[in-house]
Short mmCIF file of C-alpha atoms in Angstrom, two decimals:
data_model
loop_
_atom_site.label_atom_id
_atom_site.label_comp_id
_atom_site.label_asym_id
_atom_site.label_seq_id
_atom_site.Cartn_x
_atom_site.Cartn_y
_atom_site.Cartn_z
CA UNK A 1 74.84 102.29 110.05
CA UNK A 2 76.29 105.29 111.12
CA UNK A 3 76.53 106.11 114.98
CA UNK A 4 75.46 109.60 115.66
CA UNK A 5 76.61 110.60 119.32
CA UNK A 6 78.08 113.48 121.14
CA UNK A 7 81.19 113.58 122.41
CA UNK A 8 84.19 112.66 120.41
CA UNK A 9 85.89 116.06 119.57
CA UNK A 10 88.57 116.16 117.17
CA UNK A 11 91.86 116.19 118.28
CA UNK A 12 94.14 119.38 117.43
CA UNK A 13 94.63 123.32 116.78
CA UNK A 14 91.05 124.62 116.05
CA UNK A 15 88.65 122.80 113.74
CA UNK A 16 89.83 121.15 110.76
CA UNK A 17 89.90 123.09 108.03
CA UNK A 18 91.80 123.76 104.51
CA UNK A 19 94.33 125.62 105.55
CA UNK A 20 94.83 123.01 107.83
CA UNK A 21 95.70 120.77 104.04
CA UNK A 22 97.35 123.05 102.23
CA UNK A 23 100.51 123.17 105.12
CA UNK A 24 100.70 119.61 105.13
CA UNK A 25 100.50 119.33 101.27
CA UNK A 26 103.42 122.50 101.29
CA UNK A 27 105.64 121.38 103.14
CA UNK A 28 105.96 117.82 101.83
CA UNK A 29 106.51 118.92 98.88
CA UNK A 30 108.26 121.38 99.66
CA UNK A 31 110.72 118.77 100.78
CA UNK A 32 111.18 117.15 97.95
CA UNK A 33 111.26 120.26 95.49
CA UNK A 34 114.88 120.94 96.95
CA UNK A 35 116.04 117.82 96.49
CA UNK A 36 115.06 118.17 92.58
CA UNK A 37 119.15 119.48 92.25
CA UNK A 38 120.69 116.48 94.05
CA UNK A 39 118.75 113.55 92.63
CA UNK A 40 119.55 114.70 89.32
CA UNK A 41 122.99 114.45 89.99
CA UNK A 42 123.17 111.73 92.63
CA UNK A 43 120.71 109.40 89.91
CA UNK A 44 123.49 109.53 87.94
CA UNK A 45 125.88 108.85 90.18
CA UNK A 46 124.37 105.61 90.91
CA UNK A 47 123.63 104.57 87.65
CA UNK A 48 125.85 105.95 85.03
CA UNK A 49 125.19 103.24 82.51
CA UNK A 50 121.69 103.05 81.97
CA UNK A 51 119.89 106.00 83.86
CA UNK A 52 117.18 106.98 81.72
CA UNK A 53 116.15 103.04 81.64
CA UNK A 54 116.46 102.82 85.67
CA UNK A 55 115.08 106.58 85.97
CA UNK A 56 111.84 105.98 83.76
CA UNK A 57 111.36 102.15 86.41
CA UNK A 58 111.65 103.61 89.22
CA UNK A 59 108.56 105.93 88.81
CA UNK A 60 107.06 104.02 86.82
CA UNK A 61 107.16 101.12 89.96
CA UNK A 62 106.35 104.32 92.24
CA UNK A 63 103.26 105.72 89.74
CA UNK A 64 101.30 102.19 89.29
CA UNK A 65 101.85 101.33 92.76
CA UNK A 66 100.34 104.42 93.75
CA UNK A 67 97.14 103.52 91.21
CA UNK A 68 96.63 100.18 92.65
CA UNK A 69 96.52 101.54 96.85
CA UNK A 70 94.60 104.88 96.10
CA UNK A 71 90.88 103.51 96.04
CA UNK A 72 91.88 101.39 98.81
CA UNK A 73 93.48 103.93 101.48
CA UNK A 74 90.82 106.08 99.79
CA UNK A 75 88.00 103.55 101.31
CA UNK A 76 90.19 102.75 104.53
CA UNK A 77 90.96 106.02 105.39
CA UNK A 78 86.95 106.16 104.58
CA UNK A 79 86.96 103.77 108.38
CA UNK A 80 89.47 104.75 109.82
CA UNK A 81 89.77 108.32 109.95
CA UNK A 82 92.17 110.94 107.75
CA UNK A 83 94.03 112.15 109.80
CA UNK A 84 95.89 108.54 110.55
CA UNK A 85 96.34 107.85 106.73
CA UNK A 86 97.66 111.18 106.59
CA UNK A 87 100.22 111.23 108.81
CA UNK A 88 100.67 107.68 107.24
CA UNK A 89 101.36 108.86 103.51
CA UNK A 90 103.53 112.04 104.76
CA UNK A 91 105.92 109.54 105.90
CA UNK A 92 106.20 107.12 103.73
CA UNK A 93 106.34 109.00 101.26
CA UNK A 94 109.22 111.40 102.26
CA UNK A 95 111.18 107.96 104.58
CA UNK A 96 113.30 108.08 101.32
CA UNK A 97 114.85 111.79 101.53
CA UNK A 98 117.86 111.45 104.60
CA UNK A 99 119.00 108.37 102.53
CA UNK A 100 120.00 109.99 99.87
CA UNK A 101 123.52 110.45 101.47
CA UNK A 102 123.17 107.17 103.82
CA UNK A 103 122.89 104.26 100.69
CA UNK A 104 121.65 105.71 96.89
CA UNK A 105 120.77 102.45 96.38
CA UNK A 106 118.63 102.15 99.42
CA UNK A 107 116.96 105.15 98.26
CA UNK A 108 116.13 104.50 95.24
CA UNK A 109 114.55 101.47 96.48
CA UNK A 110 112.22 102.96 99.12
CA UNK A 111 110.96 105.55 96.38
CA UNK A 112 110.34 103.25 94.22
CA UNK A 113 107.65 101.05 97.22
CA UNK A 114 106.87 104.48 98.95
CA UNK A 115 104.29 104.42 96.21
CA UNK A 116 102.47 102.37 98.14
CA UNK A 117 101.67 104.66 100.12
CA UNK A 118 101.96 108.10 97.90
CA UNK A 119 99.51 109.87 98.14
CA UNK A 120 98.92 112.21 99.92
CA UNK A 121 96.24 113.53 97.72
CA UNK A 122 93.53 111.35 97.73
CA UNK A 123 93.28 111.74 101.48
CA UNK A 124 94.26 115.73 101.58
CA UNK A 125 91.19 115.84 99.21
CA UNK A 126 88.80 113.45 101.30
CA UNK A 127 89.94 115.91 104.36
CA UNK A 128 88.91 119.32 102.10
CA UNK A 129 85.55 117.24 101.14
CA UNK A 130 84.62 116.69 104.75
CA UNK A 131 85.16 119.98 106.04
CA UNK A 132 83.62 122.53 103.20
CA UNK A 133 80.38 122.68 101.06
CA UNK A 134 80.02 121.72 98.39
CA UNK A 135 79.61 125.01 96.64
CA UNK A 136 83.10 126.13 98.86
CA UNK A 137 85.08 122.71 97.08
CA UNK A 138 86.13 123.86 94.31
CA UNK A 139 88.04 126.86 96.20
CA UNK A 140 88.98 125.30 98.10
CA UNK A 141 91.11 122.25 96.30
CA UNK A 142 91.96 125.66 93.62
CA UNK A 143 93.58 126.44 97.18
CA UNK A 144 95.77 123.65 97.72
CA UNK A 145 96.41 123.87 93.83
CA UNK A 146 97.86 126.69 93.96
CA UNK A 147 99.65 125.34 96.83
CA UNK A 148 101.17 122.47 95.23
CA UNK A 149 101.61 124.84 92.48
CA UNK A 150 104.20 127.32 94.54
CA UNK A 151 106.51 125.91 96.58
CA UNK A 152 107.77 124.30 93.15
CA UNK A 153 108.07 126.74 91.72
CA UNK A 154 110.24 128.32 94.72
CA UNK A 155 112.09 125.06 96.32
CA UNK A 156 114.11 124.46 93.51
CA UNK A 157 115.87 127.18 93.13
CA UNK A 158 116.40 127.61 96.80
CA UNK A 159 117.59 123.30 96.12
CA UNK A 160 119.93 124.13 94.08
CA UNK A 161 121.43 126.85 95.37
CA UNK A 162 121.65 125.73 98.71
CA UNK A 163 123.07 123.48 97.03
CA UNK A 164 126.47 125.47 94.86
CA UNK A 165 126.80 126.88 98.01
CA UNK A 166 126.85 124.81 101.26
CA UNK A 167 127.25 121.54 99.41
CA UNK A 168 123.56 118.37 98.62
CA UNK A 169 124.50 116.97 102.53
CA UNK A 170 123.01 120.26 103.18
CA UNK A 171 119.62 120.08 101.37
CA UNK A 172 119.64 116.79 102.84
CA UNK A 173 119.48 117.28 105.59
CA UNK A 174 116.92 120.08 105.68
CA UNK A 175 114.68 118.24 103.32
CA UNK A 176 114.92 116.17 106.43
CA UNK A 177 113.65 118.48 108.80
CA UNK A 178 111.22 119.86 106.87
CA UNK A 179 109.48 116.43 105.84
CA UNK A 180 109.90 116.32 110.45
CA UNK A 181 108.38 118.81 110.66
CA UNK A 182 104.99 118.00 108.66
CA UNK A 183 104.74 114.57 110.25
CA UNK A 184 104.75 116.88 113.89
CA UNK A 185 101.99 119.48 112.46
CA UNK A 186 100.37 116.29 111.82
CA UNK A 187 100.49 114.63 114.71
CA UNK A 188 99.69 117.89 116.63
CA UNK A 189 98.57 120.53 115.10
CA UNK A 190 95.53 118.49 112.38
CA UNK A 191 92.70 117.65 113.59
CA UNK A 192 90.55 114.90 112.61
CA UNK A 193 88.42 116.25 110.17
CA UNK A 194 86.13 112.56 110.62
CA UNK A 195 85.39 112.35 114.03
CA UNK A 196 84.35 108.82 114.96
CA UNK A 197 80.88 109.78 115.79
CA UNK A 198 80.32 109.74 112.27
CA UNK A 199 82.60 106.47 111.50
CA UNK A 200 80.64 103.27 110.55
CA UNK A 201 79.27 101.25 113.70
CA UNK A 202 81.54 98.18 112.44
CA UNK A 203 86.05 98.76 111.24
CA UNK A 204 85.20 95.74 109.73
CA UNK A 205 82.20 95.75 107.07
CA UNK A 206 81.98 98.89 105.72
CA UNK A 207 85.08 98.26 103.51
CA UNK A 208 83.63 97.70 100.19
CA UNK A 209 86.19 96.18 97.88
CA UNK A 210 84.64 97.54 94.78
CA UNK A 211 85.59 100.55 95.77
CA UNK A 212 89.14 99.03 96.13
CA UNK A 213 88.46 97.87 93.15
CA UNK A 214 91.20 100.37 91.06
CA UNK A 215 90.51 98.66 88.01
CA UNK A 216 86.67 98.69 88.79
CA UNK A 217 85.77 102.50 86.38
CA UNK A 218 88.28 101.19 83.51
CA UNK A 219 85.49 99.34 82.51
CA UNK A 220 82.81 101.15 82.43
CA UNK A 221 84.98 103.10 79.86
CA UNK A 222 82.87 101.98 76.77
CA UNK A 223 79.83 102.23 77.83
CA UNK A 224 78.44 105.87 76.11
CA UNK A 225 81.24 107.13 73.31
CA UNK A 226 80.87 110.18 74.51
CA UNK A 227 82.81 109.31 77.36
CA UNK A 228 84.59 107.31 75.54
CA UNK A 229 86.41 109.60 73.31
CA UNK A 230 87.21 112.00 76.11
CA UNK A 231 89.32 108.66 78.12
CA UNK A 232 90.54 107.66 74.80
CA UNK A 233 91.66 111.34 74.33
CA UNK A 234 93.11 111.82 77.65
CA UNK A 235 95.16 108.81 77.56
CA UNK A 236 96.98 109.61 73.98
CA UNK A 237 98.09 113.00 75.16
CA UNK A 238 98.68 112.10 78.86
CA UNK A 239 101.08 108.85 78.59
CA UNK A 240 103.82 111.30 76.67
CA UNK A 241 102.94 114.14 79.94
CA UNK A 242 103.36 111.71 82.84
CA UNK A 243 107.00 110.53 81.11
CA UNK A 244 107.94 114.00 80.54
CA UNK A 245 107.52 114.64 84.16
CA UNK A 246 109.78 112.04 85.22
CA UNK A 247 112.68 112.68 82.72
CA UNK A 248 112.67 115.72 81.64
CA UNK A 249 115.48 117.18 84.38
CA UNK A 250 117.60 115.10 84.68
CA UNK A 251 117.54 115.48 79.79
CA UNK A 252 118.14 118.85 80.36
CA UNK A 253 121.12 118.17 83.04
CA UNK A 254 122.43 115.69 81.41
CA UNK A 255 122.16 115.63 77.94
CA UNK A 256 121.29 119.91 77.24
CA UNK A 257 123.93 120.55 78.92
CA UNK A 258 121.37 122.92 81.53
CA UNK A 259 123.26 124.05 84.88
CA UNK A 260 121.94 122.92 88.19
CA UNK A 261 120.73 126.98 88.97
CA UNK A 262 119.31 127.21 85.26
CA UNK A 263 117.12 124.20 85.42
CA UNK A 264 115.30 125.94 88.03
CA UNK A 265 114.69 129.24 87.13
CA UNK A 266 113.13 126.34 83.50
CA UNK A 267 110.97 124.64 86.20
CA UNK A 268 109.71 128.36 88.12
CA UNK A 269 109.96 130.36 85.13
CA UNK A 270 107.43 127.57 83.22
CA UNK A 271 105.27 126.44 86.23
CA UNK A 272 104.38 130.13 86.50
CA UNK A 273 103.48 130.07 82.99
CA UNK A 274 101.39 127.51 83.20
CA UNK A 275 99.81 129.24 85.89
CA UNK A 276 98.87 132.28 84.40
CA UNK A 277 97.79 129.94 81.55
CA UNK A 278 95.72 127.48 83.38
CA UNK A 279 93.62 131.14 84.87
CA UNK A 280 94.04 134.36 82.52
CA UNK A 281 94.50 132.31 79.10
CA UNK A 282 92.32 129.45 80.09
CA UNK A 283 89.64 131.50 80.32
CA UNK A 284 89.86 134.26 77.87
CA UNK A 285 90.03 130.99 75.46
CA UNK A 286 87.15 129.33 77.22
CA UNK A 287 84.70 131.91 76.34
CA UNK A 288 86.28 133.17 72.33
CA UNK A 289 86.56 130.01 71.00
CA UNK A 290 84.37 126.96 72.95
CA UNK A 291 85.25 124.16 75.12
CA UNK A 292 86.15 121.83 73.03
CA UNK A 293 88.33 124.14 70.34
CA UNK A 294 90.08 125.64 73.58
CA UNK A 295 90.72 121.06 73.79
CA UNK A 296 92.40 120.94 70.45
CA UNK A 297 93.72 124.12 70.71
CA UNK A 298 95.50 123.19 74.26
CA UNK A 299 97.17 119.51 71.91
CA UNK A 300 98.59 121.02 69.38
CA UNK A 301 100.61 123.11 71.87
CA UNK A 302 101.25 120.08 73.23
CA UNK A 303 101.74 118.09 70.17
CA UNK A 304 104.60 121.33 69.23
CA UNK A 305 106.36 121.64 72.46
CA UNK A 306 107.30 117.82 71.96
CA UNK A 307 108.67 118.00 68.81
CA UNK A 308 110.44 121.05 69.73
CA UNK A 309 112.19 119.04 72.83
CA UNK A 310 112.76 116.50 70.45
CA UNK A 311 113.98 117.95 67.60
CA UNK A 312 116.03 121.24 70.03
CA UNK A 313 119.71 120.44 70.60
CA UNK A 314 120.12 123.69 72.10
CA UNK A 315 119.58 125.61 75.04
CA UNK A 316 117.17 128.91 74.40
CA UNK A 317 115.14 125.98 72.17
CA UNK A 318 114.49 124.41 75.79
CA UNK A 319 113.48 127.80 76.69
CA UNK A 320 110.70 128.72 73.59
CA UNK A 321 109.19 124.92 74.34
CA UNK A 322 108.81 125.66 78.26
CA UNK A 323 106.16 128.21 77.44
CA UNK A 324 105.05 126.62 74.95
CA UNK A 325 104.54 123.69 77.37
CA UNK A 326 102.80 126.64 79.36
CA UNK A 327 100.37 126.57 76.90
CA UNK A 328 99.32 123.56 76.65
CA UNK A 329 98.76 122.93 80.66
CA UNK A 330 94.94 124.78 79.27
CA UNK A 331 93.84 120.51 78.04
CA UNK A 332 93.37 119.36 81.39
CA UNK A 333 90.89 121.94 82.53
CA UNK A 334 88.65 122.25 79.14
CA UNK A 335 87.92 118.34 79.41
CA UNK A 336 87.48 118.52 82.72
CA UNK A 337 84.78 120.84 82.54
CA UNK A 338 83.37 119.19 79.11
CA UNK A 339 82.88 116.62 80.96
CA UNK A 340 81.28 118.42 83.58
CA UNK A 341 79.01 120.15 80.66
CA UNK A 342 78.06 116.69 79.69
CA UNK A 343 77.06 115.04 82.81
CA UNK A 344 74.37 114.93 84.34
CA UNK A 345 75.07 116.00 88.58
CA UNK A 346 74.80 112.37 90.17
CA UNK A 347 77.35 111.11 86.76
CA UNK A 348 80.05 113.86 87.59
CA UNK A 349 81.70 111.10 89.57
CA UNK A 350 81.40 108.19 87.79
CA UNK A 351 82.92 110.32 84.59
CA UNK A 352 85.15 112.22 86.43
CA UNK A 353 86.94 109.05 88.53
CA UNK A 354 87.53 107.15 84.75
CA UNK A 355 89.62 110.19 83.60
CA UNK A 356 91.32 110.34 86.86
CA UNK A 357 91.86 106.43 86.71
CA UNK A 358 93.55 106.55 83.16
CA UNK A 359 95.62 109.05 84.55
CA UNK A 360 96.70 107.28 87.70
CA UNK A 361 97.25 104.54 84.82
CA UNK A 362 99.78 106.84 82.21
CA UNK A 363 101.62 107.55 86.04
CA UNK A 364 103.13 104.42 85.94
CA UNK A 365 103.36 103.13 82.79
CA UNK A 366 104.66 106.07 80.95
CA UNK A 367 108.30 106.96 82.79
CA UNK A 368 108.48 103.47 81.98
CA UNK A 369 107.90 104.08 78.68
CA UNK A 370 110.30 106.96 78.10
CA UNK A 371 113.48 105.61 80.06
CA UNK A 372 112.55 102.71 78.07
CA UNK A 373 112.82 104.54 74.65
CA UNK A 374 115.61 106.28 75.35
CA UNK A 375 117.14 102.93 76.34
CA UNK A 376 116.72 101.45 72.41
CA UNK A 377 117.57 104.81 71.51
CA UNK A 378 120.95 104.86 73.09
CA UNK A 379 120.33 107.81 73.86
CA UNK A 380 123.03 107.42 77.39
CA UNK A 381 125.74 109.77 78.74
CA UNK A 382 129.61 109.77 78.96
CA UNK A 383 130.21 111.48 81.81
CA UNK A 384 129.06 113.45 84.74
CA UNK A 385 128.94 116.77 82.67
CA UNK A 386 128.89 115.83 78.99
CA UNK A 387 126.59 113.42 77.07
CA UNK A 388 126.77 111.67 73.16
CA UNK A 389 124.50 113.94 72.04
CA UNK A 390 126.46 114.30 68.30
CA UNK A 391 125.95 111.03 67.94
CA UNK A 392 122.34 111.05 67.61
CA UNK A 393 120.11 112.48 65.04
CA UNK A 394 117.21 112.85 67.06
CA UNK A 395 118.27 113.70 70.48
CA UNK A 396 115.33 113.33 72.15
CA UNK A 397 113.49 110.23 70.61
CA UNK A 398 110.86 109.38 73.76
CA UNK A 399 109.70 112.95 72.95
CA UNK A 400 108.65 112.48 69.58
CA UNK A 401 106.74 109.08 70.09
CA UNK A 402 104.96 111.50 72.98
CA UNK A 403 103.93 113.98 69.78
CA UNK A 404 103.08 111.28 68.03
CA UNK A 405 100.54 109.76 70.41
CA UNK A 406 99.16 113.76 70.90
CA UNK A 407 98.68 113.93 67.15
CA UNK A 408 96.92 110.62 68.01
CA UNK A 409 94.78 112.05 70.88
CA UNK A 410 94.21 115.52 68.27
CA UNK A 411 92.21 113.56 66.37
CA UNK A 412 90.11 112.02 68.70
CA UNK A 413 89.28 114.87 70.15
CA UNK A 414 87.32 116.28 66.56
CA UNK A 415 84.81 113.66 67.66
CA UNK A 416 83.74 114.70 70.67
CA UNK A 417 80.77 116.56 70.26
CA UNK A 418 80.85 119.89 71.57
CA UNK A 419 77.56 119.78 73.34
CA UNK A 420 75.81 116.42 74.97
CA UNK A 421 72.04 115.96 76.36
CA UNK A 422 72.28 114.36 79.80
CA UNK A 423 68.81 113.11 79.60
CA UNK A 424 71.24 110.65 76.89
CA UNK A 425 73.46 109.73 79.74
CA UNK A 426 73.07 105.50 80.14
CA UNK A 427 71.52 105.17 83.52
CA UNK A 428 73.89 102.04 84.05
CA UNK A 429 76.23 104.38 85.50
CA UNK A 430 73.74 105.89 88.23
CA UNK A 431 74.16 102.23 88.97
CA UNK A 432 77.77 101.99 89.62
CA UNK A 433 78.68 104.94 91.15
CA UNK A 434 79.23 103.90 94.29
CA UNK A 435 82.66 101.85 92.29
CA UNK A 436 83.21 104.38 90.03
CA UNK A 437 83.67 107.09 92.62
CA UNK A 438 85.92 106.03 94.47
CA UNK A 439 88.42 107.03 91.98
CA UNK A 440 87.81 110.28 91.93
CA UNK A 441 90.44 111.57 94.45
CA UNK A 442 87.34 112.72 96.55
CA UNK A 443 85.97 109.41 97.76
CA UNK A 444 82.74 111.64 99.69
CA UNK A 445 79.59 110.15 97.96
CA UNK A 446 78.61 112.51 96.03
CA UNK A 447 78.84 112.73 92.66
CA UNK A 448 79.03 116.61 91.27
CA UNK A 449 82.53 116.52 93.35
CA UNK A 450 84.39 114.27 90.81
CA UNK A 451 84.45 117.11 88.79
CA UNK A 452 87.32 119.38 91.91
CA UNK A 453 89.85 116.54 91.91
CA UNK A 454 90.79 116.18 88.11
CA UNK A 455 91.00 120.73 87.99
CA UNK A 456 92.94 120.23 91.18
CA UNK A 457 95.69 117.22 89.28
CA UNK A 458 95.33 119.25 85.93
CA UNK A 459 96.18 123.21 87.93
CA UNK A 460 99.11 120.51 89.09
#
């Protein structure tokens, strides 16, 4: 079903490489990082009465749409090529940026709907998988991960400085210009990694709708007890983490009283500490206390961090909890490692696809849950510079809900076996591997590729 023929040289500058993917990711998320400070201001000005609730709904709709569309876009990119879908995802992801100053209502509406195409990472992983050998792939995904982290560590601080010095309008114009530069780079410089000679013969037939089903892998969760325990652990621990990411900077700015510059510095410091934790500290812990104990330790740090955020009302408490949050980032690389050890090579994509699907679902449910809990406990803002934090016994109720969820996750993780014989895996995985692998961010065929996308996602 594959036409092999000569010709079809990729358009672009040079041969397809990981560096093309790195530049695309860096420019896209650098543009969005610049808007961290202006977006918090516009969000409160647009929704002064129910800021946290609307923030949760906006990010929740975006996350759910991304979860539903990611497998389909991955399957379509196997047929129509990566370059066209890189262009499509970057364009629609960055489309809301200029609307921030034109019409805030349209800005937030388009952000929600852009979730349908906000799956640049899925296409980037496929692009990298096309052009790398299996033994090179882990390093390549690590490079993409480090680039993503670097863009979000540096850009909020730059955006905050420019906003104070020159106003929000300049920041929005600069972010728009960088997004346009990214689109032009894809058009001109990025070569197609999946040339026409390697595409299926028919453009209509080869799309597997089982691959495009976002719930396909989730339906297979209960087929193995170890995988079921891991998936429950991931769901209970990542649900509060996804909600926290969507609302925490707004919480720091409006409830705790951080300035724009302090929020940017907080992002940078926690980001750098997280990178150190996932490289230096993670390696030491894995060698000294083992895989399972590293997971339990990471979950313990996450409980402490969320409880500290929930009860803390002073800026120094947030900084201390941020350092603990950096240590909690070791959990998901450790989970990825234990999955890769407990599954046969041809089952990696299946199991990792389940975990990726659960995390995608949490990206939609978590923000909505946090926004709803803020609303239930009347954590609202009385004005732009202050809040009603003195009227509540618990400053951050959603963080305490999150701590309880992670505590349940810790109890479940206690029953995960440290080592499982790979021969005990049920044969059903192999039979369904094609359908479930679509949830791995790398939609390529080999099952062993499944582990790197989760490592990448956890590094982010």
